[in-house]
């Protein structure tokens, strides 16, 4: 972050369209989008940006994370 002169400890601050500026984007763990830095979120961000790139940015739909829940294994392999 020091090289970019950004004031965020969570990552690169992006807007509601995952943009740092007009030609730069950040997704996943490196983006501070206000959403949890999870694989589920990164996957959705990637799909969102792919659709925007394929549509030549004609739409102005904001990115919105849809939490599909979490799964956690607790145990020691005993049945």
PDB file of N, CA and C in Angstrom:
ATOM      1  N   UNK A   1       0.801  -1.201   0.000  1.00  0.00           N
ATOM      2  CA  UNK A   1       0.000   0.000   0.000  1.00  0.00           C
ATOM      3  C   UNK A   1       0.842   1.263   0.000  1.00  0.00           C
ATOM      4  N   UNK A   2       2.042   1.210   0.547  1.00  0.00           N
ATOM      5  CA  UNK A   2       2.868   2.407   0.606  1.00  0.00           C
ATOM      6  C   UNK A   2       3.236   2.911  -0.781  1.00  0.00           C
ATOM      7  N   UNK A   3       3.499   2.020  -1.722  1.00  0.00           N
ATOM      8  CA  UNK A   3       3.858   2.445  -3.069  1.00  0.00           C
ATOM      9  C   UNK A   3       2.692   3.119  -3.784  1.00  0.00           C
ATOM     10  N   UNK A   4       1.479   2.730  -3.431  1.00  0.00           N
ATOM     11  CA  UNK A   4       0.295   3.334  -4.047  1.00  0.00           C
ATOM     12  C   UNK A   4      -0.222   4.528  -3.262  1.00  0.00           C
ATOM     13  N   UNK A   5       0.373   4.803  -2.107  1.00  0.00           N
ATOM     14  CA  UNK A   5      -0.043   5.900  -1.224  1.00  0.00           C
ATOM     15  C   UNK A   5      -1.509   5.774  -0.836  1.00  0.00           C
ATOM     16  N   UNK A   6      -1.908   4.579  -0.423  1.00  0.00           N
ATOM     17  CA  UNK A   6      -3.286   4.330  -0.028  1.00  0.00           C
ATOM     18  C   UNK A   6      -3.393   4.295   1.492  1.00  0.00           C
ATOM     19  N   UNK A   7      -4.537   4.683   2.002  1.00  0.00           N
ATOM     20  CA  UNK A   7      -4.753   4.723   3.444  1.00  0.00           C
ATOM     21  C   UNK A   7      -5.702   3.617   3.886  1.00  0.00           C
ATOM     22  N   UNK A   8      -5.349   2.384   3.660  1.00  0.00           N
ATOM     23  CA  UNK A   8      -6.175   1.250   4.072  1.00  0.00           C
ATOM     24  C   UNK A   8      -5.276   0.104   4.499  1.00  0.00           C
ATOM     25  N   UNK A   9      -5.588  -0.471   5.636  1.00  0.00           N
ATOM     26  CA  UNK A   9      -4.833  -1.623   6.126  1.00  0.00           C
ATOM     27  C   UNK A   9      -5.431  -2.939   5.636  1.00  0.00           C
ATOM     28  N   UNK A  10      -6.625  -2.909   5.082  1.00  0.00           N
ATOM     29  CA  UNK A  10      -7.303  -4.129   4.644  1.00  0.00           C
ATOM     30  C   UNK A  10      -7.040  -4.465   3.191  1.00  0.00           C
ATOM     31  N   UNK A  11      -6.529  -3.541   2.421  1.00  0.00           N
ATOM     32  CA  UNK A  11      -6.281  -3.784   1.007  1.00  0.00           C
ATOM     33  C   UNK A  11      -6.462  -2.524   0.200  1.00  0.00           C
ATOM     34  N   UNK A  12      -6.580  -2.694  -1.093  1.00  0.00           N
ATOM     35  CA  UNK A  12      -6.748  -1.562  -1.996  1.00  0.00           C
ATOM     36  C   UNK A  12      -8.209  -1.109  -1.941  1.00  0.00           C
ATOM     37  N   UNK A  13      -8.460   0.123  -1.525  1.00  0.00           N
ATOM     38  CA  UNK A  13      -9.857   0.576  -1.458  1.00  0.00           C
ATOM     39  C   UNK A  13     -10.451   0.723  -2.858  1.00  0.00           C
ATOM     40  N   UNK A  14     -11.595   0.105  -3.048  1.00  0.00           N
ATOM     41  CA  UNK A  14     -12.291   0.160  -4.333  1.00  0.00           C
ATOM     42  C   UNK A  14     -13.692   0.728  -4.131  1.00  0.00           C
ATOM     43  N   UNK A  15     -14.298   1.180  -5.206  1.00  0.00           N
ATOM     44  CA  UNK A  15     -15.653   1.716  -5.124  1.00  0.00           C
ATOM     45  C   UNK A  15     -16.681   0.589  -5.287  1.00  0.00           C
ATOM     46  N   UNK A  16     -17.932   0.960  -5.438  1.00  0.00           N
ATOM     47  CA  UNK A  16     -19.018  -0.021  -5.532  1.00  0.00           C
ATOM     48  C   UNK A  16     -18.997  -0.832  -6.822  1.00  0.00           C
ATOM     49  N   UNK A  17     -18.094  -0.460  -7.765  1.00  0.00           N
ATOM     50  CA  UNK A  17     -17.921  -1.202  -9.009  1.00  0.00           C
ATOM     51  C   UNK A  17     -16.590  -1.956  -9.027  1.00  0.00           C
ATOM     52  N   UNK A  18     -15.933  -2.067  -7.855  1.00  0.00           N
ATOM     53  CA  UNK A  18     -14.641  -2.723  -7.656  1.00  0.00           C
ATOM     54  C   UNK A  18     -13.517  -2.012  -8.403  1.00  0.00           C
ATOM     55  N   UNK A  19     -13.671  -0.709  -8.608  1.00  0.00           N
ATOM     56  CA  UNK A  19     -12.680   0.089  -9.325  1.00  0.00           C
ATOM     57  C   UNK A  19     -11.807   0.866  -8.341  1.00  0.00           C
ATOM     58  N   UNK A  20     -10.523   0.878  -8.617  1.00  0.00           N
ATOM     59  CA  UNK A  20      -9.606   1.775  -7.918  1.00  0.00           C
ATOM     60  C   UNK A  20      -9.652   3.125  -8.622  1.00  0.00           C
ATOM     61  N   UNK A  21      -9.618   3.085  -9.922  1.00  0.00           N
ATOM     62  CA  UNK A  21      -9.854   4.251 -10.777  1.00  0.00           C
ATOM     63  C   UNK A  21     -10.469   3.734 -12.071  1.00  0.00           C
ATOM     64  N   UNK A  22     -10.572   4.564 -13.078  1.00  0.00           N
ATOM     65  CA  UNK A  22     -11.304   4.183 -14.292  1.00  0.00           C
ATOM     66  C   UNK A  22     -10.752   2.948 -14.995  1.00  0.00           C
ATOM     67  N   UNK A  23      -9.465   2.693 -14.928  1.00  0.00           N
ATOM     68  CA  UNK A  23      -8.876   1.565 -15.643  1.00  0.00           C
ATOM     69  C   UNK A  23      -8.225   0.529 -14.744  1.00  0.00           C
ATOM     70  N   UNK A  24      -8.438   0.616 -13.435  1.00  0.00           N
ATOM     71  CA  UNK A  24      -7.823  -0.330 -12.500  1.00  0.00           C
ATOM     72  C   UNK A  24      -8.881  -0.914 -11.584  1.00  0.00           C
ATOM     73  N   UNK A  25      -8.788  -2.224 -11.379  1.00  0.00           N
ATOM     74  CA  UNK A  25      -9.743  -2.937 -10.551  1.00  0.00           C
ATOM     75  C   UNK A  25      -8.992  -3.789  -9.541  1.00  0.00           C
ATOM     76  N   UNK A  26      -9.640  -4.128  -8.452  1.00  0.00           N
ATOM     77  CA  UNK A  26      -9.060  -5.036  -7.464  1.00  0.00           C
ATOM     78  C   UNK A  26     -10.173  -5.950  -6.959  1.00  0.00           C
ATOM     79  N   UNK A  27      -9.842  -7.231  -6.810  1.00  0.00           N
ATOM     80  CA  UNK A  27     -10.807  -8.201  -6.281  1.00  0.00           C
ATOM     81  C   UNK A  27     -10.095  -9.122  -5.299  1.00  0.00           C
ATOM     82  N   UNK A  28     -10.874  -9.889  -4.589  1.00  0.00           N
ATOM     83  CA  UNK A  28     -10.321 -10.885  -3.673  1.00  0.00           C
ATOM     84  C   UNK A  28      -9.690 -10.271  -2.444  1.00  0.00           C
ATOM     85  N   UNK A  29      -8.666 -10.946  -1.927  1.00  0.00           N
ATOM     86  CA  UNK A  29      -8.021 -10.519  -0.693  1.00  0.00           C
ATOM     87  C   UNK A  29      -7.330  -9.171  -0.801  1.00  0.00           C
ATOM     88  N   UNK A  30      -6.937  -8.763  -1.985  1.00  0.00           N
ATOM     89  CA  UNK A  30      -6.210  -7.492  -2.124  1.00  0.00           C
ATOM     90  C   UNK A  30      -7.158  -6.299  -2.188  1.00  0.00           C
ATOM     91  N   UNK A  31      -8.457  -6.511  -2.295  1.00  0.00           N
ATOM     92  CA  UNK A  31      -9.416  -5.414  -2.400  1.00  0.00           C
ATOM     93  C   UNK A  31     -10.093  -5.147  -1.057  1.00  0.00           C
ATOM     94  N   UNK A  32     -10.219  -3.892  -0.709  1.00  0.00           N
ATOM     95  CA  UNK A  32     -10.998  -3.480   0.457  1.00  0.00           C
ATOM     96  C   UNK A  32     -12.332  -2.971  -0.066  1.00  0.00           C
ATOM     97  N   UNK A  33     -13.266  -3.910  -0.240  1.00  0.00           N
ATOM     98  CA  UNK A  33     -14.566  -3.565  -0.807  1.00  0.00           C
ATOM     99  C   UNK A  33     -15.651  -3.459   0.255  1.00  0.00           C
ATOM    100  N   UNK A  34     -15.293  -3.673   1.505  1.00  0.00           N
ATOM    101  CA  UNK A  34     -16.287  -3.640   2.569  1.00  0.00           C
ATOM    102  C   UNK A  34     -16.962  -4.981   2.774  1.00  0.00           C
ATOM    103  N   UNK A  35     -16.642  -5.958   1.951  1.00  0.00           N
ATOM    104  CA  UNK A  35     -17.193  -7.298   2.077  1.00  0.00           C
ATOM    105  C   UNK A  35     -16.116  -8.226   2.612  1.00  0.00           C
ATOM    106  N   UNK A  36     -16.497  -9.384   3.157  1.00  0.00           N
ATOM    107  CA  UNK A  36     -15.496 -10.281   3.748  1.00  0.00           C
ATOM    108  C   UNK A  36     -14.491 -10.797   2.718  1.00  0.00           C
ATOM    109  N   UNK A  37     -13.218 -10.848   3.082  1.00  0.00           N
ATOM    110  CA  UNK A  37     -12.194 -11.364   2.159  1.00  0.00           C
ATOM    111  C   UNK A  37     -12.193 -12.887   2.142  1.00  0.00           C
ATOM    112  N   UNK A  38     -13.180 -13.450   1.475  1.00  0.00           N
ATOM    113  CA  UNK A  38     -13.327 -14.911   1.433  1.00  0.00           C
ATOM    114  C   UNK A  38     -13.261 -15.400  -0.009  1.00  0.00           C
ATOM    115  N   UNK A  39     -13.061 -16.702  -0.162  1.00  0.00           N
ATOM    116  CA  UNK A  39     -13.031 -17.295  -1.499  1.00  0.00           C
ATOM    117  C   UNK A  39     -14.384 -17.126  -2.187  1.00  0.00           C
ATOM    118  N   UNK A  40     -15.453 -17.242  -1.426  1.00  0.00           N
ATOM    119  CA  UNK A  40     -16.802 -17.080  -1.970  1.00  0.00           C
ATOM    120  C   UNK A  40     -16.972 -15.669  -2.549  1.00  0.00           C
ATOM    121  N   UNK A  41     -16.490 -14.677  -1.830  1.00  0.00           N
ATOM    122  CA  UNK A  41     -16.582 -13.301  -2.292  1.00  0.00           C
ATOM    123  C   UNK A  41     -15.695 -13.073  -3.512  1.00  0.00           C
ATOM    124  N   UNK A  42     -14.468 -13.584  -3.490  1.00  0.00           N
ATOM    125  CA  UNK A  42     -13.551 -13.424  -4.622  1.00  0.00           C
ATOM    126  C   UNK A  42     -14.145 -14.053  -5.883  1.00  0.00           C
ATOM    127  N   UNK A  43     -14.766 -15.205  -5.742  1.00  0.00           N
ATOM    128  CA  UNK A  43     -15.402 -15.887  -6.882  1.00  0.00           C
ATOM    129  C   UNK A  43     -16.508 -15.014  -7.470  1.00  0.00           C
ATOM    130  N   UNK A  44     -17.344 -14.464  -6.606  1.00  0.00           N
ATOM    131  CA  UNK A  44     -18.438 -13.612  -7.076  1.00  0.00           C
ATOM    132  C   UNK A  44     -17.904 -12.323  -7.700  1.00  0.00           C
ATOM    133  N   UNK A  45     -16.836 -11.768  -7.139  1.00  0.00           N
ATOM    134  CA  UNK A  45     -16.238 -10.570  -7.705  1.00  0.00           C
ATOM    135  C   UNK A  45     -15.680 -10.851  -9.100  1.00  0.00           C
ATOM    136  N   UNK A  46     -15.035 -11.992  -9.264  1.00  0.00           N
ATOM    137  CA  UNK A  46     -14.499 -12.374 -10.564  1.00  0.00           C
ATOM    138  C   UNK A  46     -15.594 -12.520 -11.603  1.00  0.00           C
ATOM    139  N   UNK A  47     -16.683 -13.165 -11.234  1.00  0.00           N
ATOM    140  CA  UNK A  47     -17.817 -13.306 -12.152  1.00  0.00           C
ATOM    141  C   UNK A  47     -18.425 -11.954 -12.496  1.00  0.00           C
ATOM    142  N   UNK A  48     -18.542 -11.108 -11.506  1.00  0.00           N
ATOM    143  CA  UNK A  48     -19.100  -9.768 -11.715  1.00  0.00           C
ATOM    144  C   UNK A  48     -18.250  -8.985 -12.715  1.00  0.00           C
ATOM    145  N   UNK A  49     -16.940  -8.954 -12.491  1.00  0.00           N
ATOM    146  CA  UNK A  49     -16.065  -8.200 -13.395  1.00  0.00           C
ATOM    147  C   UNK A  49     -16.011  -8.820 -14.785  1.00  0.00           C
ATOM    148  N   UNK A  50     -16.038 -10.144 -14.888  1.00  0.00           N
ATOM    149  CA  UNK A  50     -16.037 -10.798 -16.203  1.00  0.00           C
ATOM    150  C   UNK A  50     -17.263 -10.366 -17.006  1.00  0.00           C
ATOM    151  N   UNK A  51     -18.418 -10.306 -16.356  1.00  0.00           N
ATOM    152  CA  UNK A  51     -19.639  -9.871 -17.044  1.00  0.00           C
ATOM    153  C   UNK A  51     -19.532  -8.412 -17.482  1.00  0.00           C
ATOM    154  N   UNK A  52     -18.952  -7.567 -16.630  1.00  0.00           N
ATOM    155  CA  UNK A  52     -18.796  -6.153 -16.990  1.00  0.00           C
ATOM    156  C   UNK A  52     -17.821  -5.987 -18.147  1.00  0.00           C
ATOM    157  N   UNK A  53     -16.698  -6.726 -18.120  1.00  0.00           N
ATOM    158  CA  UNK A  53     -15.745  -6.652 -19.227  1.00  0.00           C
ATOM    159  C   UNK A  53     -16.388  -7.132 -20.525  1.00  0.00           C
ATOM    160  N   UNK A  54     -17.122  -8.239 -20.469  1.00  0.00           N
ATOM    161  CA  UNK A  54     -17.762  -8.799 -21.666  1.00  0.00           C
ATOM    162  C   UNK A  54     -18.866  -7.890 -22.206  1.00  0.00           C
ATOM    163  N   UNK A  55     -19.425  -7.052 -21.339  1.00  0.00           N
ATOM    164  CA  UNK A  55     -20.486  -6.129 -21.737  1.00  0.00           C
ATOM    165  C   UNK A  55     -19.916  -4.740 -22.045  1.00  0.00           C
ATOM    166  N   UNK A  56     -18.589  -4.621 -22.091  1.00  0.00           N
ATOM    167  CA  UNK A  56     -17.901  -3.361 -22.387  1.00  0.00           C
ATOM    168  C   UNK A  56     -18.322  -2.245 -21.433  1.00  0.00           C
ATOM    169  N   UNK A  57     -18.640  -2.612 -20.196  1.00  0.00           N
ATOM    170  CA  UNK A  57     -18.985  -1.670 -19.126  1.00  0.00           C
ATOM    171  C   UNK A  57     -20.190  -0.797 -19.461  1.00  0.00           C
ATOM    172  N   UNK A  58     -21.106  -1.327 -20.256  1.00  0.00           N
ATOM    173  CA  UNK A  58     -22.313  -0.588 -20.619  1.00  0.00           C
ATOM    174  C   UNK A  58     -23.305  -0.519 -19.467  1.00  0.00           C
ATOM    175  N   UNK A  59     -23.279  -1.509 -18.582  1.00  0.00           N
ATOM    176  CA  UNK A  59     -24.194  -1.507 -17.446  1.00  0.00           C
ATOM    177  C   UNK A  59     -23.546  -0.790 -16.262  1.00  0.00           C
ATOM    178  N   UNK A  60     -24.355  -0.247 -15.407  1.00  0.00           N
ATOM    179  CA  UNK A  60     -23.861   0.410 -14.202  1.00  0.00           C
ATOM    180  C   UNK A  60     -24.400  -0.282 -12.966  1.00  0.00           C
ATOM    181  N   UNK A  61     -24.389  -1.595 -12.984  1.00  0.00           N
ATOM    182  CA  UNK A  61     -24.864  -2.374 -11.855  1.00  0.00           C
ATOM    183  C   UNK A  61     -23.742  -2.493 -10.838  1.00  0.00           C
ATOM    184  N   UNK A  62     -24.030  -2.119  -9.592  1.00  0.00           N
ATOM    185  CA  UNK A  62     -23.037  -2.180  -8.528  1.00  0.00           C
ATOM    186  C   UNK A  62     -22.799  -3.630  -8.108  1.00  0.00           C
ATOM    187  N   UNK A  63     -21.578  -3.897  -7.609  1.00  0.00           N
ATOM    188  CA  UNK A  63     -21.281  -5.221  -7.074  1.00  0.00           C
ATOM    189  C   UNK A  63     -21.975  -5.368  -5.734  1.00  0.00           C
ATOM    190  N   UNK A  64     -22.595  -6.518  -5.524  1.00  0.00           N
ATOM    191  CA  UNK A  64     -23.247  -6.824  -4.261  1.00  0.00           C
ATOM    192  C   UNK A  64     -22.950  -8.271  -3.907  1.00  0.00           C
ATOM    193  N   UNK A  65     -22.306  -8.484  -2.784  1.00  0.00           N
ATOM    194  CA  UNK A  65     -21.956  -9.828  -2.334  1.00  0.00           C
ATOM    195  C   UNK A  65     -23.195 -10.545  -1.822  1.00  0.00           C
ATOM    196  N   UNK A  66     -23.392 -11.776  -2.261  1.00  0.00           N
ATOM    197  CA  UNK A  66     -24.493 -12.616  -1.789  1.00  0.00           C
ATOM    198  C   UNK A  66     -23.894 -13.744  -0.962  1.00  0.00           C
ATOM    199  N   UNK A  67     -24.055 -13.674   0.344  1.00  0.00           N
ATOM    200  CA  UNK A  67     -23.492 -14.674   1.259  1.00  0.00           C
ATOM    201  C   UNK A  67     -24.324 -15.951   1.185  1.00  0.00           C
ATOM    202  N   UNK A  68     -23.715 -17.020   0.702  1.00  0.00           N
ATOM    203  CA  UNK A  68     -24.402 -18.301   0.573  1.00  0.00           C
ATOM    204  C   UNK A  68     -24.181 -19.191   1.786  1.00  0.00           C
ATOM    205  N   UNK A  69     -23.606 -18.641   2.842  1.00  0.00           N
ATOM    206  CA  UNK A  69     -23.368 -19.390   4.059  1.00  0.00           C
ATOM    207  C   UNK A  69     -21.937 -19.875   4.149  1.00  0.00           C
ATOM    208  N   UNK A  70     -21.633 -20.454   5.275  1.00  0.00           N
ATOM    209  CA  UNK A  70     -20.292 -20.959   5.518  1.00  0.00           C
ATOM    210  C   UNK A  70     -20.360 -22.401   5.992  1.00  0.00           C
ATOM    211  N   UNK A  71     -19.310 -23.133   5.714  1.00  0.00           N
ATOM    212  CA  UNK A  71     -19.225 -24.525   6.112  1.00  0.00           C
ATOM    213  C   UNK A  71     -17.941 -24.709   6.886  1.00  0.00           C
ATOM    214  N   UNK A  72     -18.056 -25.357   8.013  1.00  0.00           N
ATOM    215  CA  UNK A  72     -16.880 -25.580   8.845  1.00  0.00           C
ATOM    216  C   UNK A  72     -16.931 -27.010   9.380  1.00  0.00           C
ATOM    217  N   UNK A  73     -15.828 -27.733   9.251  1.00  0.00           N
ATOM    218  CA  UNK A  73     -15.751 -29.083   9.790  1.00  0.00           C
ATOM    219  C   UNK A  73     -15.193 -29.017  11.204  1.00  0.00           C
ATOM    220  N   UNK A  74     -15.918 -29.624  12.140  1.00  0.00           N
ATOM    221  CA  UNK A  74     -15.447 -29.702  13.518  1.00  0.00           C
ATOM    222  C   UNK A  74     -15.467 -31.180  13.901  1.00  0.00           C
ATOM    223  N   UNK A  75     -14.312 -31.726  14.191  1.00  0.00           N
ATOM    224  CA  UNK A  75     -14.241 -33.127  14.569  1.00  0.00           C
ATOM    225  C   UNK A  75     -12.822 -33.651  14.454  1.00  0.00           C
ATOM    226  N   UNK A  76     -12.688 -34.925  14.747  1.00  0.00           N
ATOM    227  CA  UNK A  76     -11.347 -35.516  14.710  1.00  0.00           C
ATOM    228  C   UNK A  76     -11.346 -36.828  13.919  1.00  0.00           C
ATOM    229  N   UNK A  77     -12.169 -36.882  12.884  1.00  0.00           N
ATOM    230  CA  UNK A  77     -12.270 -38.055  11.983  1.00  0.00           C
ATOM    231  C   UNK A  77     -12.827 -39.298  12.679  1.00  0.00           C
ATOM    232  N   UNK A  78     -13.467 -39.158  13.813  1.00  0.00           N
ATOM    233  CA  UNK A  78     -14.123 -40.301  14.458  1.00  0.00           C
ATOM    234  C   UNK A  78     -15.576 -40.344  14.026  1.00  0.00           C
ATOM    235  N   UNK A  79     -16.113 -41.571  13.817  1.00  0.00           N
ATOM    236  CA  UNK A  79     -17.499 -41.649  13.429  1.00  0.00           C
ATOM    237  C   UNK A  79     -18.406 -41.888  14.611  1.00  0.00           C
TER     238      UNK A  79
END
